[in-house]
Coordinates of C-alpha atoms in Angstrom, one line a residue:
M1 CA -70.8 -2.2 -251.4
L2 CA -67.8 -2.7 -249.1
K3 CA -65.3 -3.0 -251.9
S4 CA -66.7 0.5 -253.5
N5 CA -66.1 2.4 -250.3
I6 CA -62.6 0.9 -250.1
A7 CA -61.9 1.9 -253.5
L8 CA -63.7 5.5 -252.6
I9 CA -61.1 5.8 -249.6
V10 CA -58.0 5.1 -251.9
I11 CA -59.1 7.4 -254.6
T12 CA -59.4 9.8 -251.9
L13 CA -56.1 9.3 -250.4
I14 CA -54.4 9.4 -253.9
A15 CA -56.2 12.8 -254.3
A16 CA -54.7 13.9 -250.9
I17 CA -51.3 13.2 -251.9
I18 CA -51.7 15.2 -255.2
D19 CA -53.8 18.1 -254.0
W20 CA -55.5 18.3 -250.7
R21 CA -58.2 20.5 -252.3
V22 CA -59.3 17.7 -254.4
A23 CA -59.7 15.4 -251.6
I24 CA -61.7 17.8 -249.8
G25 CA -63.9 18.2 -252.7
I26 CA -64.4 14.5 -253.2
I27 CA -65.4 14.1 -249.3
L28 CA -67.8 17.0 -249.8
G29 CA -69.4 15.8 -253.0
Y30 CA -69.9 12.2 -251.6
L31 CA -71.6 13.8 -248.2
F32 CA -73.9 15.5 -250.3
S33 CA -74.6 12.6 -252.8
L34 CA -75.3 10.6 -249.6
V35 CA -77.8 13.5 -248.5
H36 CA -79.3 13.3 -251.8
S37 CA -79.7 9.7 -251.7
W38 CA -81.7 10.1 -248.4
V39 CA -83.9 12.7 -249.9
L40 CA -84.6 10.3 -252.7
K41 CA -85.3 7.5 -250.3
L42 CA -87.7 9.9 -248.6
R43 CA -89.7 10.8 -251.5
F44 CA -89.8 7.2 -253.2
G45 CA -89.9 5.1 -250.1
S46 CA -93.4 5.0 -250.0
L47 CA -95.4 5.7 -253.4
N48 CA -98.4 7.2 -252.5
P49 CA -100.9 7.6 -255.7
T50 CA -103.0 10.5 -254.0
R51 CA -99.6 12.6 -254.0
V52 CA -100.1 16.4 -254.8
K53 CA -98.3 17.3 -257.7
L54 CA -96.9 20.5 -256.3
G55 CA -95.1 18.3 -253.6
A56 CA -93.5 16.0 -256.1
Y57 CA -92.0 19.2 -258.0
L58 CA -90.7 20.8 -254.8
G59 CA -89.1 17.7 -254.3
I60 CA -87.2 17.6 -257.5
I61 CA -86.3 21.1 -257.1
F62 CA -85.0 20.3 -253.3
G63 CA -83.1 17.3 -254.7
L64 CA -81.5 19.3 -257.3
I65 CA -80.6 22.2 -254.9
V66 CA -78.9 19.5 -252.7
L67 CA -76.8 18.6 -255.7
A68 CA -76.0 22.3 -256.5
I69 CA -74.8 23.1 -253.1
P70 CA -71.3 21.7 -253.2
M71 CA -71.0 22.6 -256.8
L72 CA -71.4 26.5 -255.5
I73 CA -69.2 26.2 -252.8
A74 CA -66.5 24.8 -254.9
M75 CA -67.2 27.8 -257.4
L76 CA -66.9 30.3 -254.4
L77 CA -64.3 28.8 -252.5
P78 CA -61.8 27.5 -255.1
Q79 CA -59.0 28.1 -252.8
F80 CA -60.4 25.2 -250.4
V81 CA -62.4 23.0 -252.4
H82 CA -61.8 21.7 -256.2
F83 CA -64.4 21.4 -258.5
F84 CA -63.4 18.1 -260.1
G85 CA -63.1 16.7 -256.9
V86 CA -66.9 17.8 -255.8
F87 CA -67.8 16.2 -259.2
I88 CA -66.1 12.9 -258.8
G89 CA -67.7 12.7 -255.1
L90 CA -71.0 13.5 -256.4
I91 CA -70.9 10.8 -259.3
Y92 CA -68.9 7.9 -257.5
P93 CA -71.6 6.7 -255.4
K94 CA -74.1 6.5 -258.2
Y95 CA -71.7 4.5 -260.5
A96 CA -70.8 2.1 -257.6
M97 CA -74.4 1.6 -257.6
Y98 CA -74.7 0.7 -261.4
V99 CA -71.7 -1.2 -261.4
Q100 CA -73.1 -3.2 -258.3
A101 CA -76.6 -3.8 -260.5
I102 CA -74.7 -5.0 -263.4
R103 CA -72.6 -7.7 -261.6
N104 CA -75.8 -8.9 -259.3
K105 CA -77.8 -9.0 -262.9
G106 CA -75.1 -10.7 -265.1

């Protein structure tokens, strides 16, 4: 996981050289992706079969809201945050986990 974090730092630095708004978007997206991962850990940390279905739906909606907030910030403040950078920041941690899982499996 350390290599993926170093790669993200390098990508962010390159984006900062190209356009600082993209770098801010990557950082914002990455932070909200970490919050989303934390929410998922809270939801699925202890699987309880007697959970109320309404609570499960509210958890899904809350997770989607957490992912939508940085996109809304990018749409409302394009002079400060680049939309594509937010997208990269949201997707990169998941991509790194998938690559790590494939490497460990094979």
